[in-house]
XYZ file of C-alpha atoms in Angstrom:
532
model
C -84.308 5.089 -77.329
C -80.561 4.154 -76.102
C -77.898 5.428 -78.385
C -74.697 4.955 -79.076
C -73.657 7.738 -76.730
C -75.184 5.802 -73.817
C -73.522 2.617 -74.619
C -70.016 4.791 -75.029
C -70.909 6.191 -71.543
C -71.119 2.934 -70.219
C -67.900 1.594 -71.707
C -66.022 4.586 -70.389
C -67.161 3.844 -67.043
C -66.294 0.185 -66.974
C -62.965 1.196 -68.312
C -62.257 3.914 -65.935
C -61.922 6.628 -68.518
C -64.518 9.024 -66.551
C -62.368 12.209 -67.102
C -62.323 13.733 -70.328
C -59.488 15.917 -71.391
C -60.835 18.135 -74.299
C -60.931 21.234 -76.187
C -64.101 20.612 -77.894
C -65.365 22.350 -81.155
C -68.880 21.839 -83.041
C -68.522 17.964 -84.135
C -68.136 17.042 -80.197
C -71.270 19.095 -79.068
C -73.688 15.831 -79.335
C -71.374 14.041 -77.241
C -70.685 16.670 -74.746
C -74.120 18.563 -74.253
C -75.508 17.310 -70.818
C -72.650 14.922 -69.882
C -73.736 12.868 -66.976
C -72.791 13.841 -63.612
C -70.500 11.121 -62.581
C -68.035 12.363 -66.006
C -65.919 14.695 -65.422
C -65.008 17.305 -68.018
C -61.483 19.225 -67.971
C -61.024 21.803 -70.589
C -57.770 22.993 -71.902
C -57.086 26.349 -74.295
C -54.913 24.236 -76.906
C -55.219 20.520 -77.897
C -51.216 20.363 -77.112
C -52.325 20.873 -73.685
C -55.294 18.539 -74.024
C -52.861 15.463 -74.895
C -50.121 16.721 -72.354
C -52.789 16.540 -69.529
C -54.058 13.702 -70.410
C -50.555 11.894 -70.703
C -49.477 13.391 -67.385
C -52.916 11.790 -65.978
C -51.950 8.632 -67.234
C -48.721 8.464 -66.233
C -49.269 9.055 -62.796
C -52.701 6.713 -62.529
C -51.016 3.880 -64.198
C -53.731 3.563 -66.834
C -54.790 4.760 -69.775
C -56.647 8.334 -70.078
C -58.974 10.148 -72.437
C -58.711 13.158 -74.772
C -61.319 14.447 -77.159
C -60.145 16.694 -79.986
C -62.015 18.336 -82.762
C -61.406 17.016 -86.331
C -58.709 18.377 -88.287
C -57.377 21.609 -86.281
C -58.106 19.819 -83.096
C -55.851 16.366 -84.229
C -53.604 18.976 -85.949
C -52.478 20.915 -83.385
C -52.098 17.955 -81.011
C -49.490 15.814 -83.148
C -46.441 17.059 -81.460
C -48.238 16.193 -77.758
C -49.230 12.930 -79.518
C -45.676 11.912 -80.376
C -44.039 12.928 -77.421
C -46.719 10.649 -75.606
C -45.791 7.928 -77.660
C -41.895 8.661 -76.808
C -43.221 9.082 -73.116
C -44.944 5.786 -73.130
C -48.326 7.186 -71.967
C -51.243 5.182 -72.650
C -54.043 7.326 -74.322
C -57.437 6.986 -75.843
C -57.829 9.910 -78.315
C -61.577 10.317 -79.657
C -61.567 12.827 -82.700
C -64.656 14.355 -83.829
C -65.503 14.288 -87.663
C -68.194 15.901 -89.645
C -71.664 13.920 -89.852
C -71.375 10.557 -91.678
C -74.007 11.143 -93.799
C -72.607 13.709 -96.035
C -68.994 12.659 -95.708
C -68.867 12.152 -99.269
C -69.484 15.968 -100.469
C -66.651 17.103 -98.516
C -68.765 19.278 -95.804
C -67.217 22.137 -93.664
C -64.850 20.799 -90.923
C -64.816 17.292 -92.403
C -61.313 16.135 -91.520
C -59.152 14.043 -93.584
C -57.743 12.437 -90.804
C -56.228 9.475 -92.134
C -52.435 9.165 -91.110
C -52.931 13.287 -90.065
C -50.801 11.752 -86.638
C -48.476 9.819 -88.960
C -47.255 7.029 -86.995
C -47.251 8.188 -83.486
C -50.650 6.747 -82.758
C -50.023 2.879 -81.753
C -53.539 2.339 -83.445
C -56.157 4.358 -85.578
C -59.430 3.467 -86.245
C -62.431 5.007 -87.712
C -65.688 2.723 -87.429
C -67.523 1.316 -90.454
C -70.831 2.039 -88.532
C -72.096 4.104 -85.718
C -72.697 0.739 -83.471
C -69.341 0.085 -83.774
C -68.151 2.983 -81.807
C -68.129 1.583 -78.462
C -66.084 -1.519 -79.538
C -63.588 0.864 -81.020
C -63.394 2.848 -77.675
C -62.813 -0.909 -75.950
C -59.996 -1.634 -78.771
C -58.149 1.401 -78.478
C -58.150 1.196 -74.590
C -56.272 -2.302 -74.789
C -54.132 -1.365 -77.740
C -52.899 1.662 -75.599
C -52.724 -0.262 -72.540
C -50.455 -3.036 -74.449
C -48.076 -0.551 -76.491
C -48.160 1.793 -73.781
C -49.109 5.002 -75.992
C -51.795 6.879 -77.856
C -54.510 5.055 -79.710
C -57.041 6.887 -81.708
C -60.793 6.855 -82.642
C -62.542 9.068 -85.325
C -66.048 9.390 -84.510
C -68.396 11.150 -86.960
C -70.719 13.563 -84.993
C -74.283 11.701 -86.138
C -73.020 8.453 -84.826
C -73.508 9.528 -81.148
C -77.360 9.539 -81.640
C -77.810 6.705 -83.534
C -79.145 3.374 -82.160
C -76.956 1.516 -79.666
C -75.515 -1.756 -80.394
C -76.569 -4.946 -79.157
C -74.224 -6.207 -76.100
C -72.832 -8.894 -78.380
C -72.003 -6.151 -80.878
C -69.334 -4.397 -78.929
C -66.275 -6.158 -79.985
C -63.385 -6.359 -77.859
C -62.630 -8.153 -74.461
C -64.474 -7.344 -71.793
C -61.164 -7.855 -69.607
C -57.649 -8.511 -70.827
C -55.013 -10.073 -68.365
C -51.312 -9.747 -69.467
C -48.754 -12.707 -68.524
C -45.921 -11.194 -67.266
C -43.886 -14.483 -66.624
C -40.080 -14.978 -67.708
C -39.618 -17.554 -70.115
C -36.724 -19.665 -68.845
C -35.097 -20.155 -72.338
C -34.947 -16.326 -72.428
C -33.366 -15.965 -68.849
C -30.992 -18.879 -69.718
C -29.694 -17.272 -72.936
C -29.434 -13.868 -71.187
C -27.853 -15.521 -68.062
C -25.225 -17.334 -69.904
C -23.821 -14.080 -71.612
C -24.025 -12.132 -68.241
C -22.108 -14.965 -66.365
C -19.257 -15.113 -68.789
C -18.714 -11.338 -68.659
C -15.744 -10.048 -66.348
C -17.058 -6.765 -65.877
C -21.033 -6.423 -66.588
C -23.057 -3.429 -66.476
C -26.815 -2.381 -66.991
C -28.484 0.293 -68.747
C -31.751 1.388 -67.141
C -34.571 3.130 -69.548
C -38.196 4.251 -69.002
C -39.728 1.047 -69.343
C -38.388 -0.174 -66.028
C -39.757 2.785 -64.174
C -42.324 1.526 -61.478
C -42.068 -0.513 -58.245
C -41.621 -3.944 -60.082
C -39.029 -2.756 -62.116
C -37.202 -1.071 -59.384
C -37.374 -3.717 -57.124
C -36.193 -6.100 -59.990
C -33.289 -4.199 -61.141
C -31.965 -3.735 -57.543
C -31.888 -7.347 -56.979
C -30.112 -7.990 -60.284
C -27.688 -5.037 -59.919
C -26.880 -6.235 -56.380
C -26.064 -9.422 -57.589
C -24.056 -8.603 -60.351
C -22.442 -5.810 -58.217
C -21.531 -3.683 -61.110
C -22.807 -0.196 -62.152
C -25.947 0.980 -63.903
C -26.260 3.669 -65.902
C -29.723 5.545 -66.928
C -30.150 5.741 -70.529
C -29.362 9.060 -72.433
C -33.188 10.772 -73.400
C -34.742 8.911 -70.867
C -38.860 9.627 -70.341
C -38.420 8.303 -66.701
C -36.040 7.052 -64.358
C -35.502 3.178 -64.678
C -33.524 2.987 -61.307
C -33.287 4.629 -57.753
C -30.419 7.230 -58.449
C -29.505 7.769 -55.056
C -28.473 3.968 -54.995
C -24.730 3.489 -54.363
C -24.457 1.212 -57.739
C -26.052 4.379 -59.994
C -23.619 5.452 -62.240
C -24.928 8.455 -63.955
C -26.401 9.378 -67.246
C -25.098 7.857 -70.649
C -23.644 10.653 -72.693
C -25.539 11.208 -75.738
C -22.543 11.272 -78.283
C -21.443 8.248 -79.620
C -17.379 8.847 -78.786
C -18.367 9.540 -75.070
C -21.022 6.370 -74.795
C -18.026 4.340 -76.500
C -15.595 5.599 -73.759
C -18.120 5.004 -71.031
C -18.817 1.476 -71.619
C -15.657 0.191 -73.193
C -14.503 -1.108 -69.329
C -17.457 -3.419 -69.523
C -17.555 -6.507 -71.680
C -21.544 -7.308 -71.505
C -23.960 -4.404 -70.845
C -27.465 -5.522 -70.323
C -29.909 -2.885 -71.664
C -33.381 -2.629 -69.792
C -36.826 -1.041 -70.494
C -35.346 1.231 -73.727
C -33.827 0.606 -77.166
C -30.110 0.242 -77.612
C -29.090 3.441 -77.423
C -30.685 6.750 -78.380
C -28.016 9.386 -79.384
C -27.739 13.143 -80.507
C -26.640 14.520 -82.651
C -25.025 12.016 -85.209
C -21.349 10.920 -84.662
C -19.895 8.217 -87.072
C -18.842 4.784 -85.476
C -20.577 2.026 -83.671
C -22.530 2.625 -80.538
C -19.748 0.457 -78.420
C -16.512 -1.233 -78.641
C -16.562 -4.308 -80.763
C -15.300 -6.468 -77.171
C -18.811 -5.324 -75.626
C -21.577 -7.500 -75.977
C -25.107 -5.950 -75.784
C -28.242 -7.652 -74.553
C -31.768 -5.818 -74.539
C -34.677 -6.655 -72.509
C -37.707 -4.679 -73.589
C -41.520 -4.555 -74.119
C -41.787 -2.501 -77.082
C -41.415 -4.422 -80.103
C -40.261 -1.115 -82.014
C -37.001 -0.883 -79.484
C -36.161 -4.669 -79.866
C -36.366 -4.518 -83.821
C -34.245 -1.558 -84.109
C -31.800 -2.398 -81.804
C -28.074 -3.569 -82.858
C -27.505 -6.101 -79.750
C -26.358 -9.649 -79.797
C -29.347 -10.569 -77.955
C -32.867 -8.814 -77.752
C -35.656 -10.605 -75.465
C -39.035 -8.971 -75.686
C -41.005 -9.347 -72.661
C -41.986 -7.681 -69.149
C -38.449 -6.268 -68.241
C -39.724 -6.951 -64.015
C -40.538 -10.288 -64.684
C -37.390 -11.131 -66.519
C -34.931 -9.040 -64.472
C -36.475 -10.677 -60.954
C -35.465 -14.065 -62.607
C -32.539 -13.221 -64.056
C -31.333 -12.104 -60.646
C -31.741 -15.642 -59.632
C -29.815 -17.035 -62.219
C -26.676 -15.209 -62.877
C -23.613 -15.967 -60.671
C -23.309 -13.461 -57.883
C -19.748 -11.398 -57.833
C -17.508 -8.939 -56.210
C -18.208 -5.132 -57.152
C -16.681 -3.959 -60.218
C -17.799 -0.508 -59.748
C -16.624 2.956 -58.451
C -19.164 4.656 -56.824
C -20.337 7.866 -58.328
C -19.224 11.370 -56.441
C -21.958 14.014 -57.026
C -20.800 17.260 -58.323
C -20.139 19.756 -55.541
C -22.562 22.547 -54.531
C -21.779 25.757 -56.213
C -20.878 28.353 -54.294
C -23.382 31.620 -54.004
C -22.925 33.670 -56.738
C -21.138 37.146 -55.939
C -22.694 40.197 -55.481
C -23.978 41.489 -58.925
C -23.488 38.101 -60.675
C -26.584 36.120 -62.016
C -27.828 32.772 -61.128
C -26.713 29.884 -62.806
C -28.790 26.925 -63.337
C -26.568 25.124 -60.990
C -28.012 27.008 -58.287
C -31.415 26.588 -58.885
C -31.337 22.920 -59.450
C -28.858 22.341 -55.966
C -31.340 24.400 -54.219
C -34.078 22.063 -55.231
C -32.426 18.924 -54.512
C -31.355 19.999 -51.117
C -35.087 20.870 -50.220
C -37.313 18.475 -52.480
C -39.317 15.912 -50.728
C -38.151 12.158 -51.549
C -41.707 11.165 -53.335
C -41.722 14.545 -55.414
C -42.881 13.900 -58.815
C -40.344 16.426 -61.138
C -41.465 16.685 -64.797
C -38.437 18.495 -66.700
C -38.263 20.249 -70.315
C -35.131 22.384 -70.044
C -32.845 20.917 -72.443
C -30.074 23.287 -72.115
C -29.727 22.388 -68.244
C -30.566 18.762 -68.626
C -27.184 17.843 -67.745
C -27.034 19.797 -64.824
C -30.347 18.823 -63.427
C -29.781 14.833 -63.937
C -26.085 15.755 -62.023
C -28.024 17.196 -59.050
C -31.270 16.009 -58.542
C -31.537 12.142 -58.204
C -34.862 10.049 -58.786
C -35.448 8.613 -55.517
C -39.152 6.767 -55.810
C -41.026 5.168 -58.800
C -42.198 7.700 -61.037
C -39.989 10.448 -59.582
C -38.811 12.032 -62.468
C -40.451 12.383 -66.057
C -38.611 13.998 -69.061
C -40.802 15.202 -71.912
C -38.758 13.381 -74.625
C -40.491 14.484 -77.817
C -41.379 18.147 -79.139
C -41.516 21.328 -76.614
C -44.447 22.185 -74.801
C -45.331 19.033 -73.109
C -44.267 19.127 -69.628
C -46.019 22.324 -68.357
C -49.543 20.897 -69.486
C -48.463 17.303 -68.184
C -47.590 18.415 -64.844
C -51.040 19.531 -64.279
C -52.718 16.206 -65.306
C -50.398 14.287 -63.506
C -51.099 16.516 -60.324
C -54.765 15.558 -60.957
C -53.927 11.836 -61.131
C -51.586 12.256 -58.024
C -52.781 14.598 -55.315
C -51.166 12.336 -53.107
C -47.747 13.656 -54.235
C -45.872 16.693 -54.435
C -45.578 17.855 -57.999
C -43.000 20.325 -59.945
C -41.991 20.667 -63.106
C -38.652 22.506 -64.372
C -38.853 24.132 -68.293
C -36.547 26.589 -69.880
C -37.972 29.749 -71.365
C -38.646 28.666 -74.324
C -40.331 25.368 -73.312
C -42.717 27.278 -71.392
C -43.965 29.766 -74.129
C -45.369 26.495 -76.189
C -48.023 25.747 -74.051
C -48.025 28.889 -71.461
C -52.273 28.855 -71.629
C -52.073 25.728 -69.734
C -51.995 27.641 -66.845
C -55.464 28.629 -67.157
C -56.271 24.984 -66.868
C -54.122 24.433 -63.462
C -56.029 27.586 -61.889
C -59.567 26.423 -63.038
C -59.105 23.352 -61.698
C -57.241 24.340 -58.214
C -54.195 21.816 -59.328
C -51.463 22.852 -56.824
C -48.495 22.289 -59.122
C -44.998 24.450 -58.930
C -44.048 25.570 -62.214
C -40.173 26.551 -62.372
C -39.327 28.367 -65.400
C -35.345 28.696 -65.978
C -35.236 32.126 -67.798
C -31.999 32.674 -69.750
C -33.470 34.851 -72.558
C -32.367 32.810 -75.380
C -32.392 29.683 -77.383
C -29.471 28.041 -75.823
C -29.138 24.901 -77.423
C -29.462 26.468 -80.718
C -27.004 28.918 -79.716
C -24.473 26.153 -78.785
C -25.306 24.457 -82.124
C -24.747 27.523 -84.069
C -21.419 28.100 -82.430
C -20.364 24.652 -83.512
C -21.305 25.345 -86.962
C -18.980 28.233 -86.922
C -21.402 31.291 -87.265
C -24.376 32.783 -84.934
C -27.813 32.106 -85.906
C -30.233 34.744 -86.602
C -32.767 34.472 -84.004
C -33.442 37.376 -81.483
C -32.924 37.158 -77.831
C -36.317 36.488 -75.742
C -35.303 38.525 -72.697
C -37.983 40.904 -73.303
C -40.804 38.334 -72.692
C -42.440 38.473 -69.282
C -43.374 34.722 -68.605
C -44.958 36.021 -64.631
C -46.923 38.507 -66.346
C -48.420 35.667 -68.595
C -48.877 33.809 -65.794
C -50.765 36.439 -63.848
C -53.047 37.449 -66.353
C -54.605 33.728 -66.334
C -55.375 34.015 -62.607
C -51.981 31.985 -61.612
C -49.952 33.328 -58.620
C -46.264 33.990 -60.288
C -42.929 35.528 -58.921
C -40.121 36.774 -60.455
C -36.521 35.469 -58.725
C -33.185 37.087 -59.633
C -31.025 36.718 -56.528
C -29.880 33.854 -54.751
C -31.404 35.154 -51.513
C -34.855 35.217 -52.936
C -34.246 32.078 -54.401
C -33.260 29.953 -51.371
C -36.222 31.653 -49.082
C -38.837 31.539 -51.542
C -38.148 27.636 -52.068
C -38.010 26.980 -48.166
C -41.496 28.436 -47.865
C -43.072 26.641 -50.846
C -41.781 23.289 -50.623
C -42.649 22.707 -47.493
C -46.400 22.388 -48.354
C -46.207 21.406 -51.915
C -48.018 17.855 -50.845
C -50.959 19.824 -50.191
C -50.994 22.864 -52.235
C -54.180 23.160 -54.244
C -53.599 26.252 -56.434
C -50.383 26.755 -59.062
C -47.393 28.805 -58.521
C -45.008 29.824 -61.167
C -41.378 31.006 -60.508
C -39.982 32.555 -63.165
C -35.755 32.571 -62.329
C -33.538 34.438 -64.414
C -30.100 32.606 -64.578
C -27.270 33.181 -66.936
C -26.541 30.807 -70.303
C -24.068 28.332 -69.698
C -21.646 28.881 -72.466
C -19.475 25.359 -71.611
C -23.063 23.462 -72.174
C -22.273 20.766 -75.340
C -25.555 19.167 -76.720
């Protein structure tokens, strides 16, 4: 008898979902036992790592990836990573196991109350009404994940897999879904009218503009307008080449500084993001009343919540390419950005600072490297010193801590053609340090750089601003390199500038072809001047 399981495997093959990231439990055994050889199973030791690895794979491959979670504990443990995957626009199909459908009414052991457990972070969630609807639900989840660029959930009771397969006509969902990316002439005309009236326009590039098409279109538009291009604050990906002469840096995340930065511009076109994420709260409007805000995004939520004069919901690349033809050309209205000077090496006995590490990386990184970042207290320094020079060159974990380390593993699996590294804080690394086991087990050549400052730097600065020290202790007695070695991952502790330079010189030359992970735990001083 052909089963729902068999029909689902056929759907997974057709959709290209042939790698299954999972930390399974008993409710997933009926699906996984005797897995066909053409499907690949990837084990992680925590569900946060499962989803983050799948998200990294999806971002690297440019199409949905598949994660399999175990009922309530699996989905519950994964919620933070699901939230981050949503913010990072990672398309995921997440199948969640459930107890046997035939006695769910009796609330058996391991039956999950799964409805709403992940909150509003999934772009869709469905438990099929009957077993035969499972393959179609996965088809629909795939398209939901692709269209909304986020995680889509399907809950499957464990006995559904052995049920008789549906008839082909019962698998409800399109066999192929094409997305038209044409630019509406009326939308282009409305945007162009505002930009042509402006004397000093600027562009804000967001994560939704990342990719070759988005970069090409935005470069053409920026060069036509000859104005500055800023990167959104808290951008999950780079929306514009950051070594382009018109790149003006990252916008500040405080309203007062944001208003001051954008004050010279009478029109600002925001592309591929909402307008404009801030942290922490400051009173007042985002921009001066004289600054007109325009927005182009594919994300309805971003469009609906943005306080702008005109929002256009559509493909950023197509709209910006058409807009580059429609706006008037003009002389340049920007001052080229001056990169920060190289920090002098620390004097003998002085500690390394994050600036030393990040500048050393910037001087040596290949142009096609993919850098995943999750180091909140060093993020401004990283943005200032390491430009994204190729599409998909920069990814920032824009949600809950613990995402970047496992996401880098999945991304490297999807993109073995490009060098992959992640720069994380010591606190961030501890949330999913067990993901290193998967990196070792699957011979994933990621370079993990942990900036160890021994404390909660952001929390310390916020507490100082509140007027009192926080009650949390330092973390300077945690040996992160030892935790890596305990999982079979090569690790080194670096404390001097000489060791830093020598190690990076040796490691970065062959990072693109490396097939085993390496963790560098680098001791750095806290930056007391950091202003979150």
